[in-house]
Amino acid sequence: MPPSFGAHDAAMSEVSGTREPNTNSIVGKMDEVVKKAGGAISGNKRPEVSSSLPDSAESPVTKRPDKHSMDYMVRSGIAGGIAGCAAKTSVAPLDRVKILFQTSNPQFAKYTSSWVGLARALRDIYGRDGMMGLFRGHSATLLKIYPYAAIKFVAYEQYRAVIVGSKAQETWGRRFTAGALAGVTSVFFTYPLEVIRVRLAFETKQRSSSLVDICKKIYHEKPTPKTTPAVPGSASGAARGVASATSATAAVVTPQTGLINFYRGFSMTMLGMVPYAGISFLTHDTMGDLFRLRSVREYTTLPRSANAPVDKPAPLRAWAELISGGISGAVSQTASYPLEVIRRRMQVGGAVGDGHRLRVGETVGLIFKERGLSGFFVGLSIGYVKIIPLSAVSFYTYERMKTVFGI
């Protein structure tokens, strides 16, 4: 019967029309979950859509947040801590091998010359210590990385609010300065935990030292005595004798052991952190600007969430955010890697040789004597393998957690 067929076709057309938008919305379901979670956590209800409201009406949810408030700092700190832990966990085995390569561990020095060596080093660690060997020192890493990442992202938001201020003042120099200051601030408060973590990762003996033993060793280590032989009867010998006496007096006044040992290599860390953190945040924000250009933002950005602050740009799609973070990690790693190698060698100085800690000049000379200029880039390829996913996961998780927390 024609009427029945017509009704049937209309029903099928209606069902088809209903299914099509549902199918197209599958891709965005995860982002919708993030938006709903953000609205629930922030304690704000999704604003009702009303045709009677003018387009210019601003919802209370979208007001500009007070970035200096305790609530904002707590939320950004939690988001940053979670991002840091997620990123570090994803690359923990590579981090263990990289430290062994950088510090010229005798058992793993033979593996540093090729990519095959990376796989063999991972295999040897797994064969000797099992899966736990690949994550040795990771508990100390998480203990350090949560406050480190939390302080870093909180500090960046605070410095950025002060230094950048408005969109008109957003320049490369201001972004770099905010990122560098954030990195220095976070390192200052968490550096002792980094020294302990590196020493735990460096241990490869069957009966490895406990956390308490490592702390005791670091605490009691002494610097290498600096002796300058004087030539009797010469003016230069007398000058050296005066210099030696002055150094001896300074050594009595300056702490030689104790808590200062937990800041071994701190000066090099500061020098390395300025370019690393500054370039990292600068590159990430710059890549975000490029992905949000009018010509490409249709393909690279997601719709703004209901609880997003009014001054927050549209979030990037997952692939765009991961690329932005990965590129920022690669660029910043290249700029600061030689300083990182020097810092690592200084941190484990007491674990090799006669137990004395090395000074900056001695460490540089030792590295150059062993390998030449290439010694300052040992493990850089492994560093890329580690830092690209690390930075990508870190920035991606932080930006998504900011959406969840409505900041």
C-alpha atoms as one frame of an Amber mdcrd trajectory, in Angstrom:
protein
   0.000   0.000   0.000   1.512   3.325  -1.088   0.604   5.205   2.127   2.317
   2.575   4.264   5.436   2.673   2.115   5.463   6.469   2.360   5.192   6.365
   6.156   7.905   3.727   6.277  10.248   5.851   4.142   9.559   8.893   6.307
  10.321   6.896   9.452  13.565   5.562   7.961  14.538   9.087   6.908  13.875
  10.334  10.426  15.951   7.520  11.966  18.771   8.174   9.515  18.723  11.848
  10.270  18.869  11.053  13.966  21.775   8.634  13.636  23.967  10.921  11.543
  24.602  13.583  14.182  25.046  10.881  16.810  27.735   9.253  14.711  29.478
  12.548  14.104  29.504  13.327  17.820  31.418  10.178  18.839  34.764  11.875
  18.213  33.968  14.635  20.672  32.580  12.483  23.504  35.840  12.427  25.463
  36.127  16.196  25.329  32.491  16.469  26.448  33.360  14.307  29.466  36.177
  16.721  30.295  33.818  19.681  30.001  31.208  18.090  32.282  33.847  17.115
  34.820  35.173  20.649  34.770  31.738  22.034  35.489  31.209  19.584  38.351
  34.592  20.188  39.997  34.408  23.946  39.686  31.019  23.870  41.423  29.336
  25.780  38.622  26.299  24.631  36.731  26.228  24.725  32.997  24.524  27.966
  31.984  21.034  27.563  30.589  20.571  28.552  26.981  17.827  31.105  26.650
  16.752  32.960  23.556  15.782  35.917  25.729  19.381  36.573  26.766  21.342
  38.950  24.538  24.496  37.668  22.847  26.617  40.111  24.810  25.442  38.813
  28.209  28.322  37.332  30.148  27.767  34.299  32.360  29.256  34.471  35.868
  31.160  31.288  35.001  33.140  33.008  32.274  34.418  35.943  34.308  38.151
  36.575  34.288  39.670  34.524  37.142  41.881  35.994  39.848  45.145  34.191
  39.108  46.685  35.395  42.366  43.931  33.840  44.493  44.679  30.801  46.650
  41.933  28.820  44.894  43.538  29.370  41.482  47.013  28.475  42.758  45.779
  25.288  44.441  43.967  24.139  41.300  46.864  24.917  38.990  49.248  23.230
  41.455  47.226  20.010  41.523  46.928  20.054  37.728  50.676  20.582  37.355
  51.572  17.850  39.851  49.361  15.300  38.103  50.811  16.290  34.736  54.373
  15.851  35.995  53.710  12.400  37.487  51.947  11.168  34.350  54.769  12.389
  32.132  57.585  10.935  34.267  55.908   7.555  34.615  55.590   7.250  30.833
  59.367   7.537  30.327  60.800   6.113  33.580  62.800   3.236  31.958  64.402
   5.598  29.437  65.242   8.020  32.214  67.067   5.279  34.119  69.202   4.368
  31.093  69.916   7.990  30.245  71.288   8.661  33.716  73.516   5.576  33.512
  74.876   6.787  30.155  75.367  10.395  31.228  77.261   9.463  34.375  79.529
   6.981  32.530  78.523   4.056  34.728  81.270   1.425  34.127  78.787  -1.392
  33.535  76.924   0.538  30.830  79.614   2.653  29.147  79.906   0.052  26.355
  76.284   0.674  25.318  76.477   4.433  24.740  77.626   4.413  21.121  74.492
   3.209  19.301  70.717   2.864  19.386  71.200  -0.885  19.758  72.991  -0.129
  22.994  69.824   1.423  24.382  67.868  -1.778  23.783  70.676  -3.902  25.208
  70.938  -1.732  28.296  67.203  -2.064  28.892  67.480  -5.819  28.351  70.378
  -6.157  30.809  68.593  -4.154  33.493  65.429  -6.196  33.003  67.331  -9.493
  32.995  69.195  -8.690  36.210  66.581  -6.817  38.242  63.287  -7.469  36.467
  60.660  -4.821  35.806  61.462  -3.133  39.112  64.986  -2.489  37.836  63.634
  -0.363  34.992  61.773   1.755  37.529  64.512   1.893  40.161  64.452   5.293
  41.815  61.005   6.041  40.359  59.390   6.379  43.788  61.912   9.108  44.574
  61.179  10.557  41.137  57.463  10.852  41.881  58.219  12.228  45.321  60.283
  14.925  43.648  58.346  15.483  40.439  54.952  16.203  41.977  56.068  19.244
  43.973  58.490  20.221  41.193  55.840  20.223  38.468  53.236  21.763  40.755
  55.554  24.627  41.742  56.736  25.091  38.150  53.267  25.485  36.653  51.955
  27.575  39.540  55.013  29.823  39.342  54.656  30.162  35.569  51.015  31.208
  35.866  51.954  33.752  38.543  55.007  35.157  36.740  53.100  35.245  33.463
  50.228  37.196  35.061  52.704  39.769  36.376  55.211  39.980  33.503  52.891
  39.530  30.532  49.737  41.022  31.983  47.701  41.525  28.817  47.683  40.166
  25.279  49.249  43.384  23.988  52.315  42.817  26.225  52.780  39.172  25.203
  56.225  39.062  23.573  58.826  36.311  23.182  61.074  37.953  25.743  58.342
  38.150  28.383  57.296  34.556  27.782  60.895  33.378  28.044  61.438  35.337
  31.275  58.289  33.952  32.898  59.248  30.384  31.977  62.855  30.768  33.136
  61.817  32.213  36.501  59.282  29.411  36.958  61.953  26.783  36.302  64.441
  28.370  38.708  61.807  28.667  41.435  60.741  25.021  41.183  64.316  23.720
  41.144  65.315  25.730  44.208  62.689  24.010  46.340  63.082  20.455  44.989
  66.779  20.070  44.098  67.779  17.822  47.073  65.197  15.252  45.977  66.724
  15.283  42.474  70.197  14.536  43.873  68.829  11.559  45.819  66.913  10.304
  42.779  69.979  10.391  40.540  72.069   8.513  43.099  69.390   5.834  43.450
  69.199   5.430  39.675  73.018   5.272  39.478  73.245   2.309  41.867  73.554
  -0.958  39.921  75.031  -3.365  42.483  73.181  -6.524  43.440  72.933  -5.269
  47.018  72.052  -1.672  46.324  71.972   0.991  48.995  68.728   1.989  50.654
  67.301   5.503  50.592  68.598   6.142  54.118  72.090   4.871  53.223  72.192
   7.086  50.139  71.238  10.150  52.196  73.943   9.359  54.768  76.604   8.940
  52.072  75.702  12.233  50.419  75.640  14.030  53.767  79.156  12.903  54.764
  80.944  13.292  51.412  83.766  15.832  51.259  85.126  17.863  48.307  88.394
  16.912  46.659  91.246  18.700  48.473  92.849  21.286  46.215  96.637  21.357
  46.625  98.975  23.711  44.797 102.666  22.829  45.347 104.793  25.873  46.082
 108.340  26.270  44.752 110.645  27.363  47.639 112.591  30.593  47.164 110.445
  31.995  44.366 107.978  34.865  44.324 105.382  32.716  42.612 105.879  30.052
  45.273 105.260  32.597  48.017 102.135  33.831  46.238 100.871  30.283  45.941
 101.571  29.772  49.629  99.453  32.807  50.515  96.683  31.592  48.191  96.794
  28.142  49.796  96.561  29.658  53.273  93.594  31.773  52.165  91.893  28.724
  50.663  92.499  26.768  53.857  90.908  29.537  55.909  87.917  29.669  53.556
  87.582  25.897  53.810  87.269  26.166  57.582  84.522  28.788  57.290  82.681
  27.201  54.347  80.679  24.021  55.110  82.451  20.983  53.648  79.807  18.380
  54.469  76.188  18.289  55.480  73.091  19.676  53.806  75.167  21.622  51.278
  75.991  18.278  49.637  72.344  17.909  48.623  72.801  21.010  46.443  75.761
  19.563  44.545  75.708  20.869  40.986  73.067  23.466  41.889  74.904  26.304
  40.136  75.007  24.322  36.893  71.357  23.464  37.332  70.486  27.133  37.549
  72.466  27.858  34.389  70.808  24.964  32.598  67.302  25.634  33.873  67.152
  29.209  32.584  67.386  28.235  28.883  65.520  24.940  29.352  62.416  26.226
  31.137  62.399  29.554  29.302  62.606  27.985  25.847  60.179  25.204  26.803
  57.322  27.529  27.792  58.152  29.981  25.009  58.067  27.284  22.325  54.891
  25.687  23.666  52.995  28.970  23.787  54.290  29.980  20.354  53.197  26.657
  18.847  49.803  27.173  20.469  49.516  30.554  18.741  50.378  28.988  15.395
  47.789  26.231  15.807  45.152  28.841  16.703  45.666  30.957  13.598  42.417
  31.778  11.822  43.427  29.737   8.749  43.893  26.448  10.654  42.009  26.709
  13.955  38.967  24.957  12.484  41.073  21.791  12.312  43.287  22.232  15.383
  41.034  23.531  18.168  38.088  22.247  20.182  34.985  24.200  21.214  35.411
  26.189  24.416  34.039  24.464  27.525  31.141  25.954  29.444  33.269  26.756
  32.497  36.259  28.201  30.599  37.528  31.610  31.788  36.804  34.450  29.391
  40.480  35.115  28.670  41.430  31.481  28.014  41.920  30.544  24.325  40.148
  27.569  22.790  41.833  24.260  23.748  43.867  22.475  21.118  42.926  19.061
  19.812  44.881  16.181  21.320  47.287  15.750  18.400  47.995  19.492  18.185
  48.639  19.783  21.930  50.952  16.755  21.873  52.910  18.169  18.932  53.262
  21.536  20.659  54.598  19.906  23.805  56.897  17.548  21.932  58.524  20.297
  19.871  59.006  22.467  22.948  60.769  19.575  24.674  63.110  18.890  21.744
  64.134  22.531  21.323  64.716  23.173  25.024  66.641  19.912  25.463  69.071
  20.784  22.684  69.819  24.195  24.162  70.530  23.006  27.696  71.899  19.463
  27.333  75.651  20.118  27.877  74.904  21.809  31.188  72.727  18.855  32.174
  75.580  16.403  31.546  77.906  18.443  33.762  75.263  18.558  36.498  74.706
  14.791  36.423  78.417  14.069  36.743  78.680  16.435  39.700  75.706  14.801
  41.406  77.227  11.300  41.310  80.803  12.445  41.985  80.787  10.871  45.436
  79.550   7.535  44.132  82.690   6.921  42.036  86.401   7.227  42.672  87.518
   8.062  46.204  84.178   9.448  47.383  85.023  13.149  46.979  82.674  15.521
  45.235  83.808  17.277  42.067  83.755  21.004  41.386  82.406  22.526  38.167
  85.806  23.080  36.554  87.020  19.609  37.505  83.870  18.038  36.082  84.175
  19.899  32.766  87.842  18.935  32.471  87.100  15.294  33.274  84.332  15.034
  30.667  86.467  16.710  27.990  89.450  14.478  28.804  87.358  11.313  28.544
  85.410  12.033  25.336  86.192  15.490  24.016  83.338  17.781  22.936  81.118
  14.814  22.127  81.177  13.914  25.815  78.907  16.864  26.541  76.256  15.367
  24.260  76.424  11.752  25.389  72.912  10.332  25.496  71.350  13.255  23.600
  69.612  10.930  21.139  68.180   9.006  24.070  67.332  12.368  25.563  65.202
  13.150  22.528  63.423   9.805  22.787  62.657  10.622  26.406  62.028  14.374
  26.412  59.668  14.541  23.423  56.995  12.223  24.909  57.729  13.576  28.397
  57.073  17.177  27.415  54.147  16.237  25.182  52.389  14.258  27.936  53.167
  16.925  30.531  51.705  19.875  28.619  48.779  17.825  27.300  47.829  16.573
  30.769  48.242  20.019  32.316  46.041  21.733  29.736  43.346  19.071  30.039
  43.448  19.204  33.852  43.085  22.975  33.666  39.898  22.402  31.668  38.679
  19.913  34.271  39.349  22.360  37.111  37.845  25.282  35.236  40.968  27.473
  35.173
